[in-house]
Coordinates of C-alpha atoms in Angstrom, one line a residue:
Chain A
X1 CA 160.1 89.2 178.0
X2 CA 161.1 88.5 174.4
X3 CA 160.7 85.0 173.2
X4 CA 161.2 83.3 169.8
X5 CA 157.6 82.1 169.2
X6 CA 158.4 80.7 165.7
X7 CA 160.0 77.5 166.9
X8 CA 157.0 76.7 169.1
X9 CA 154.6 77.3 166.2
X10 CA 156.6 75.2 163.9
X11 CA 156.8 72.2 166.2
X12 CA 153.1 72.5 167.1
X13 CA 152.1 72.6 163.4
X14 CA 154.1 69.5 162.6
X15 CA 152.8 67.5 165.6
X16 CA 149.1 68.5 164.9
X17 CA 149.5 67.4 161.3
X18 CA 151.2 64.2 162.3
X19 CA 148.8 63.2 165.0
X20 CA 145.6 63.9 163.1
X21 CA 146.8 61.9 160.0
X22 CA 147.2 58.4 161.6
X23 CA 145.1 55.5 160.6
X24 CA 143.6 54.8 164.0
X25 CA 142.5 58.4 164.4
X26 CA 140.7 58.2 161.0
X27 CA 139.0 54.9 162.0
X28 CA 137.8 56.6 165.2
X29 CA 136.4 59.7 163.3
X30 CA 134.6 57.5 160.7
X31 CA 133.1 55.4 163.5
X32 CA 131.9 58.6 165.3
X33 CA 130.3 59.8 162.0
X34 CA 128.3 56.7 161.4
X35 CA 127.4 56.1 165.0
X36 CA 124.0 57.8 164.9
X37 CA 123.2 57.3 161.2
X38 CA 121.1 54.1 161.8
X39 CA 118.9 56.0 164.3
X40 CA 118.4 58.8 161.9
X41 CA 117.6 56.5 159.0
X42 CA 114.9 54.7 161.1
X43 CA 113.4 58.0 162.1
X44 CA 113.3 59.2 158.5
X45 CA 111.8 55.9 157.4
X46 CA 108.9 56.3 159.9
X47 CA 108.2 59.7 158.4
X48 CA 108.3 58.4 154.9
X49 CA 105.7 55.7 155.9
X50 CA 103.2 58.4 156.9
X51 CA 102.7 59.1 153.2
X52 CA 103.5 55.7 151.6
X53 CA 101.2 53.8 153.9
X54 CA 98.3 55.3 151.9
X55 CA 99.4 53.5 148.8
X56 CA 101.3 50.5 150.1
X57 CA 99.7 49.5 153.5
X58 CA 101.6 46.9 155.5
X59 CA 104.4 46.8 153.0
X60 CA 107.1 47.3 155.7
X61 CA 106.3 43.9 157.1
X62 CA 107.7 42.2 154.0
X63 CA 110.8 44.3 153.2
X64 CA 113.9 45.9 154.8
X65 CA 114.3 49.7 154.7
X66 CA 116.5 49.6 151.7
X67 CA 114.2 47.3 149.7
X68 CA 111.2 49.4 150.7
X69 CA 112.7 52.6 149.4
X70 CA 113.7 50.9 146.2
X71 CA 110.3 49.5 145.7
X72 CA 108.7 52.9 146.3
X73 CA 111.1 54.4 143.7
X74 CA 110.8 51.8 140.9
X75 CA 107.5 50.0 141.7
X76 CA 109.3 46.6 141.5
X77 CA 112.2 44.7 143.0
X78 CA 115.2 43.0 141.4
X79 CA 114.8 40.1 143.9
X80 CA 112.2 37.9 142.0
X81 CA 111.2 35.7 145.0
X82 CA 110.0 38.7 147.0
X83 CA 108.5 40.3 143.9
X84 CA 106.3 37.3 143.4
X85 CA 105.3 37.3 147.0
X86 CA 104.3 40.9 146.8
X87 CA 102.3 40.5 143.7
X88 CA 99.9 38.2 145.6
X89 CA 99.0 40.9 148.0
X90 CA 96.1 43.1 146.8
X91 CA 97.3 46.6 147.7
X92 CA 95.1 48.2 145.1
X93 CA 91.8 47.2 146.7
X94 CA 92.5 49.1 149.9
X95 CA 94.7 52.0 148.8
X96 CA 94.7 55.3 146.9
X97 CA 96.8 56.3 143.9
X98 CA 99.3 59.1 144.0
X99 CA 99.0 62.1 141.6
X100 CA 102.1 63.6 139.9
X101 CA 103.1 66.0 142.7
X102 CA 102.8 63.3 145.4
X103 CA 104.9 60.9 143.4
X104 CA 107.6 63.5 143.0
X105 CA 107.7 64.2 146.8
X106 CA 107.8 60.5 147.7
X107 CA 110.5 59.7 145.2
X108 CA 112.6 62.6 146.6
X109 CA 112.2 61.4 150.1
X110 CA 113.0 57.7 149.3
X111 CA 116.0 58.7 147.3
X112 CA 117.4 60.7 150.3
X113 CA 117.0 57.7 152.6
X114 CA 118.8 55.4 150.1
X115 CA 121.6 58.0 149.9
X116 CA 122.0 57.9 153.6
X117 CA 122.1 54.1 153.6
X118 CA 124.7 54.2 150.8
X119 CA 126.8 56.7 152.8
X120 CA 126.7 54.5 155.9
X121 CA 127.8 51.4 153.9
X122 CA 130.6 53.3 152.3
X123 CA 132.0 54.5 155.6
X124 CA 131.7 50.9 157.0
X125 CA 133.6 49.5 154.0
X126 CA 136.3 52.2 154.4
X127 CA 136.7 51.3 158.1
X128 CA 137.2 47.6 157.4
X129 CA 139.6 48.3 154.5
X130 CA 141.7 50.5 156.8
X131 CA 141.6 47.9 159.6
X132 CA 142.5 45.1 157.3
X133 CA 145.5 47.0 155.8
X134 CA 146.9 48.4 159.0
X135 CA 145.8 46.2 161.9
X136 CA 145.1 42.7 160.4
X137 CA 145.1 40.8 163.7
X138 CA 142.6 43.1 165.3
X139 CA 140.5 43.0 162.1
X140 CA 140.1 39.2 162.2
X141 CA 139.7 38.6 165.9
X142 CA 137.6 41.5 167.0
X143 CA 135.7 42.0 163.7
X144 CA 135.6 45.5 162.2
X145 CA 132.6 47.0 164.0
X146 CA 133.8 46.0 167.5
X147 CA 137.4 46.9 166.7
X148 CA 136.3 50.4 165.6
X149 CA 134.2 50.8 168.8
X150 CA 137.0 49.7 171.0
X151 CA 139.4 52.2 169.3
X152 CA 136.8 54.9 169.8
X153 CA 136.4 54.2 173.5
X154 CA 140.1 53.8 174.3
X155 CA 141.2 56.8 172.2
X156 CA 144.1 55.4 170.2
X157 CA 145.7 52.1 169.2
X158 CA 148.6 52.7 171.6
X159 CA 146.3 53.2 174.5
X160 CA 144.4 50.0 173.6
X161 CA 147.7 48.2 173.5
X162 CA 148.6 49.3 177.0
X163 CA 145.3 48.1 178.4
X164 CA 145.2 44.7 180.3
X165 CA 142.8 42.2 178.8
X166 CA 140.4 42.5 181.7
X167 CA 139.9 46.1 180.9
X168 CA 139.4 45.2 177.2
X169 CA 136.7 42.7 178.2
X170 CA 134.8 45.5 180.0
X171 CA 135.3 48.3 177.4
X172 CA 131.9 49.9 176.8
X173 CA 130.4 48.9 180.1
X174 CA 131.9 51.7 182.2
X175 CA 128.6 53.0 183.5
X176 CA 127.4 49.7 185.0
X177 CA 130.9 48.8 186.1
X178 CA 131.4 51.9 188.2
X179 CA 127.8 51.7 189.5
X180 CA 128.5 48.1 190.6
X181 CA 131.8 49.2 192.3
X182 CA 130.0 51.9 194.2
X183 CA 127.2 49.6 195.4
X184 CA 129.4 46.6 196.1
X185 CA 127.4 44.4 193.7
X186 CA 128.5 42.0 190.9
X187 CA 130.5 43.7 188.1
X188 CA 129.5 43.3 184.4
X189 CA 131.0 40.5 182.3
X190 CA 131.2 42.1 178.9
X191 CA 131.0 45.5 177.2
X192 CA 131.0 45.9 173.4
X193 CA 132.2 42.3 173.0
X194 CA 128.6 41.2 173.7
X195 CA 127.8 41.7 170.0
X196 CA 130.7 39.5 168.8
X197 CA 129.7 36.8 166.3
X198 CA 131.3 34.0 168.4
X199 CA 129.2 34.8 171.5
X200 CA 125.6 34.8 170.3
X201 CA 124.9 31.0 170.5
X202 CA 126.2 30.5 174.0
X203 CA 124.3 30.6 177.3
X204 CA 124.8 33.4 179.8
X205 CA 127.6 31.8 181.9
X206 CA 129.6 30.6 178.9
X207 CA 129.3 34.0 177.2
X208 CA 131.3 35.5 180.0
X209 CA 134.0 32.7 179.5
X210 CA 134.1 33.3 175.8
X211 CA 134.3 37.1 176.3
X212 CA 137.3 36.6 178.5
X213 CA 139.0 34.3 175.9
X214 CA 138.4 36.8 173.1
X215 CA 139.6 39.7 175.2
X216 CA 142.8 37.9 176.0
X217 CA 143.5 37.3 172.3
X218 CA 142.6 40.9 171.3
X219 CA 145.1 42.1 173.9
X220 CA 147.8 40.0 172.2
X221 CA 146.6 40.9 168.7
X222 CA 146.9 44.7 169.2
X223 CA 150.4 44.3 170.5
X224 CA 151.3 42.2 167.5
X225 CA 149.8 44.8 165.2
X226 CA 152.0 47.5 166.6
X227 CA 155.0 45.3 165.8
X228 CA 153.8 44.6 162.2
X229 CA 153.4 40.9 163.1
X230 CA 150.6 38.9 161.4
X231 CA 149.6 36.1 163.7
X232 CA 145.9 36.4 163.2
X233 CA 145.2 32.9 161.9
X234 CA 146.9 31.2 164.8
X235 CA 145.1 33.3 167.3
X236 CA 141.8 32.7 165.6
X237 CA 142.4 28.9 165.7
X238 CA 143.1 29.1 169.4
X239 CA 139.8 30.9 170.0
X240 CA 137.8 28.3 168.0
X241 CA 139.5 25.5 169.9
X242 CA 138.5 27.1 173.2
X243 CA 135.0 27.6 172.0
X244 CA 134.7 23.9 171.2
X245 CA 135.8 23.1 174.8
X246 CA 133.2 25.5 176.2
X247 CA 130.4 24.0 174.1
X248 CA 131.4 20.4 175.1
X249 CA 131.2 21.5 178.8
X250 CA 127.8 23.1 178.1
X251 CA 126.4 19.8 176.7
X252 CA 127.4 17.9 179.9
Chain B
X1 CA 147.1 91.0 195.8
X2 CA 147.3 94.0 193.5
X3 CA 147.4 93.4 189.7
X4 CA 147.2 96.1 187.1
X5 CA 144.9 94.2 184.8
X6 CA 142.6 92.5 187.3
X7 CA 139.4 94.4 188.1
X8 CA 136.9 93.5 190.8
X9 CA 133.5 95.0 190.0
X10 CA 130.4 94.3 192.1
X11 CA 131.6 90.8 193.0
X12 CA 132.6 89.8 189.5
X13 CA 136.2 89.6 188.1
X14 CA 137.2 91.2 184.9
X15 CA 140.6 91.6 183.1
X16 CA 141.8 94.3 180.8
X17 CA 142.3 92.8 177.3
X18 CA 145.9 92.6 176.1
X19 CA 145.1 93.8 172.6
X20 CA 142.0 96.0 172.8
X21 CA 142.4 97.3 176.4
X22 CA 138.7 96.6 177.0
X23 CA 137.1 95.0 180.1
X24 CA 136.5 91.3 179.7
X25 CA 134.3 89.2 182.0
X26 CA 135.9 86.1 183.6
X27 CA 133.4 83.3 184.1
X28 CA 134.0 81.3 187.3
X29 CA 131.9 78.4 186.0
X30 CA 134.3 77.8 183.2
X31 CA 137.6 78.7 184.9
X32 CA 138.9 77.1 188.1
X33 CA 141.3 79.9 188.8
X34 CA 138.5 82.5 188.7
X35 CA 136.4 80.2 190.9
X36 CA 139.2 80.2 193.4
X37 CA 139.4 84.0 193.3
X38 CA 135.6 84.2 193.9
X39 CA 135.9 81.8 196.9
X40 CA 138.3 84.3 198.5
X41 CA 141.9 83.5 197.6
X42 CA 144.1 86.1 199.1
X43 CA 147.1 85.2 197.0
X44 CA 147.5 84.5 193.3
X45 CA 151.2 84.1 192.5
X46 CA 151.2 85.9 189.2
X47 CA 152.7 89.3 188.5
X48 CA 152.9 91.4 185.4
X49 CA 156.2 90.0 184.2
X50 CA 156.0 86.4 185.4
X51 CA 156.7 83.4 183.2
X52 CA 153.9 80.9 183.6
X53 CA 153.7 77.2 182.6
X54 CA 150.1 76.1 182.3
X55 CA 149.5 72.3 182.0
X56 CA 146.2 71.3 180.5
X57 CA 145.4 74.5 178.5
X58 CA 142.7 72.8 176.3
X59 CA 141.1 75.4 174.0
X60 CA 142.6 78.3 176.0
X61 CA 139.8 79.9 178.0
X62 CA 141.6 80.3 181.3
X63 CA 145.0 80.8 179.8
X64 CA 143.8 83.8 177.7
X65 CA 143.0 85.6 181.0
X66 CA 146.3 84.7 182.5
X67 CA 148.0 86.2 179.4
X68 CA 146.1 89.4 180.2
X69 CA 147.4 89.4 183.8
X70 CA 151.0 88.6 182.9
X71 CA 151.1 91.0 179.9
X72 CA 154.8 91.6 179.9
X73 CA 155.8 88.0 180.6
X74 CA 155.3 84.7 178.9
X75 CA 152.5 82.1 179.3
X76 CA 153.2 78.6 177.9
X77 CA 150.3 76.2 177.5
X78 CA 150.8 72.4 177.3
X79 CA 148.0 70.1 176.1
X80 CA 147.9 66.5 174.7
X81 CA 144.9 66.8 172.4
X82 CA 145.6 67.8 168.8
X83 CA 142.0 68.9 168.2
X84 CA 142.0 71.3 171.2
X85 CA 145.4 72.6 170.2
X86 CA 144.1 73.6 166.8
X87 CA 141.9 76.2 168.4
X88 CA 144.6 77.2 171.0
X89 CA 147.2 77.6 168.2
X90 CA 145.0 80.3 166.5
X91 CA 144.6 82.0 169.9
X92 CA 148.4 82.1 170.3
X93 CA 148.7 83.8 166.9
X94 CA 146.5 86.7 168.2
X95 CA 148.2 87.1 171.6
X96 CA 151.8 88.1 171.7
X97 CA 152.8 86.5 175.0
X98 CA 151.0 83.1 174.5
X99 CA 152.9 80.0 173.3
X100 CA 151.5 76.5 172.4
X101 CA 153.1 73.1 173.1
X102 CA 151.4 69.9 172.0
X103 CA 152.7 67.2 174.3
X104 CA 151.7 65.0 177.2
X105 CA 152.2 66.8 180.6
X106 CA 153.1 63.4 182.0
X107 CA 156.3 63.3 179.9
X108 CA 158.1 66.7 180.6
X109 CA 161.3 65.3 179.0
X110 CA 159.6 65.4 175.6
X111 CA 159.2 69.2 175.6
X112 CA 162.4 70.0 177.6
X113 CA 164.2 71.3 174.6
X114 CA 161.5 74.0 174.0
X115 CA 161.7 75.6 177.5
X116 CA 165.3 76.7 178.0
X117 CA 164.6 79.0 180.9
X118 CA 163.2 78.7 184.4
X119 CA 159.6 79.7 185.0
X120 CA 158.1 81.5 188.0
X121 CA 154.7 79.7 188.3
X122 CA 153.4 76.3 187.2
X123 CA 149.6 75.8 187.1
X124 CA 148.4 72.2 186.9
X125 CA 144.9 71.7 185.5
X126 CA 145.3 68.1 184.1
X127 CA 142.6 65.8 185.7
X128 CA 144.7 62.6 186.1
X129 CA 145.2 59.9 188.6
X130 CA 148.8 61.0 189.3
X131 CA 148.2 64.8 189.4
X132 CA 150.7 65.6 192.1
X133 CA 153.4 63.5 190.5
X134 CA 152.9 65.3 187.2
X135 CA 153.3 68.7 189.0
X136 CA 156.4 67.4 190.8
X137 CA 158.1 66.2 187.6
X138 CA 157.5 69.5 185.9
X139 CA 158.6 71.6 188.8
X140 CA 161.9 69.6 189.0
X141 CA 162.7 70.5 185.5
X142 CA 161.3 74.0 184.9
X143 CA 160.5 75.8 188.2
X144 CA 163.0 78.3 189.6
X145 CA 164.0 78.2 193.3
X146 CA 161.2 79.7 195.4
X147 CA 158.8 79.5 192.5
X148 CA 155.1 78.9 193.1
X149 CA 152.7 76.2 192.0
X150 CA 148.9 76.1 191.7
X151 CA 147.2 72.7 191.7
X152 CA 143.5 72.2 190.8
X153 CA 142.7 68.8 192.2
X154 CA 139.8 66.8 190.7
X155 CA 139.1 64.1 193.3
X156 CA 136.8 62.0 191.1
X157 CA 139.7 61.5 188.7
X158 CA 141.7 59.8 191.5
X159 CA 139.1 57.5 193.0
X160 CA 135.4 57.1 193.7
X161 CA 135.9 57.1 197.5
X162 CA 135.1 59.8 200.1
X163 CA 136.2 63.3 198.9
X164 CA 137.7 64.4 202.2
X165 CA 139.9 61.2 202.5
X166 CA 141.2 61.7 199.0
X167 CA 142.0 65.3 199.6
X168 CA 143.9 64.4 202.8
X169 CA 145.9 61.8 201.0
X170 CA 146.8 64.1 198.1
X171 CA 147.7 67.0 200.4
X172 CA 150.1 64.6 202.3
X173 CA 151.8 63.9 199.0
X174 CA 151.8 67.6 198.0
X175 CA 153.3 68.8 201.2
X176 CA 156.3 66.5 200.7
X177 CA 157.5 68.6 197.8
X178 CA 155.9 72.0 198.4
X179 CA 154.8 74.2 201.3
X180 CA 151.1 75.0 201.3
X181 CA 150.2 78.6 201.3
X182 CA 146.5 78.5 200.7
X183 CA 143.8 75.9 199.9
X184 CA 140.1 76.1 199.3
X185 CA 137.2 73.9 198.0
X186 CA 135.5 75.4 194.9
X187 CA 132.1 74.1 195.8
X188 CA 129.4 76.2 194.2
X189 CA 131.3 76.4 190.9
X190 CA 133.1 73.0 190.6
X191 CA 131.9 70.0 192.7
X192 CA 134.6 67.8 194.5
X193 CA 137.5 70.1 193.4
X194 CA 140.1 71.8 195.6
X195 CA 142.5 74.5 194.6
X196 CA 145.9 74.6 196.3
X197 CA 148.6 77.2 196.1
X198 CA 152.1 76.2 197.2
X199 CA 155.8 77.2 197.1
X200 CA 158.8 75.1 196.1
X201 CA 160.8 73.9 199.1

């Protein structure tokens, strides 16, 4: 049978280009890229320490990974408080000195790790810029990291907007949720929302209450974002008010 | 079931390639239609000149074999994912009778303007909660009278309950719209799947 294939190809081309070029898809891709970078950086850092522990024993107790790599590269830190603290420690008495070749190798390694950290920060910045520009409500209420994670799990902003808030509350806890359903046990109370900045100082029971409140507001925020409405400040005030109520109950 | 391009050789299924005319191995672990053939289906409703609508074509593994079988017909693949369709698009460029559509199979109205003829067979391979309804919607719009449908039902996509209960429920729904010709579980190849061949009432 003869068929005009050109019109199918033309329509498929247009749709592929259109669907891959949306903001929410880009956020999802970026968040997929940087998902495993922290783990890789930690592993590389452990391997770096195999050599540098010879010259700077126990240095990793005082510094973060980024500061450690900078210290290894330059031999000093911009942050003067920490620099003074480090000068008190007598590394020289219990360590060896590197020769030229060793110095070169260590510097190369440390530079690579710093590059990876820079890459991760750049992607995170880009995610929050995109979110702030396109989805301001979601940006303020869910915070960039959690918003990106939610988009990644749901697949797209439209699918997230169609979800009820009870589903949003449990996004990310699918494994334990279905396990609990199968065994007729208690279902989980929160998924990726557990890492939200408003949750960490509450006790276990109130965390669940707060997670429900935030999930409610996220569900409203996403729908407003799709209609180009900016109601983020009002929603955020409501959440803070609810948090005060919950804290007051906690005191009693 | 005699097809020009389907070869059964020592228990394995092969097809003759459309372009190169060479034997090509059909893996039952990757394709549910081939798994059905291996489980002993007597009837696959595809002939050399049939027009086939395949819902859920993904990257185009199964559908490339169907285009070998229906070499003088047309095979249309529908899929929702743009990234899978990138690969499928290039496959369609190589094969003369294969056609891509990027759309949701749940909304057949959105690609109605592209299919302006009636097809002979609809194959449904979209693992969704409303699998039978998706098949029904598409068959209302595109299937000719007396045309055939093939449904590959994934029970875990519908609910986490007992497999046999889900299958019974879905078959009740299915037999409202279609008469069942043959059905078989795909057990060694795909767990908790059933393949059903039916005819439009």
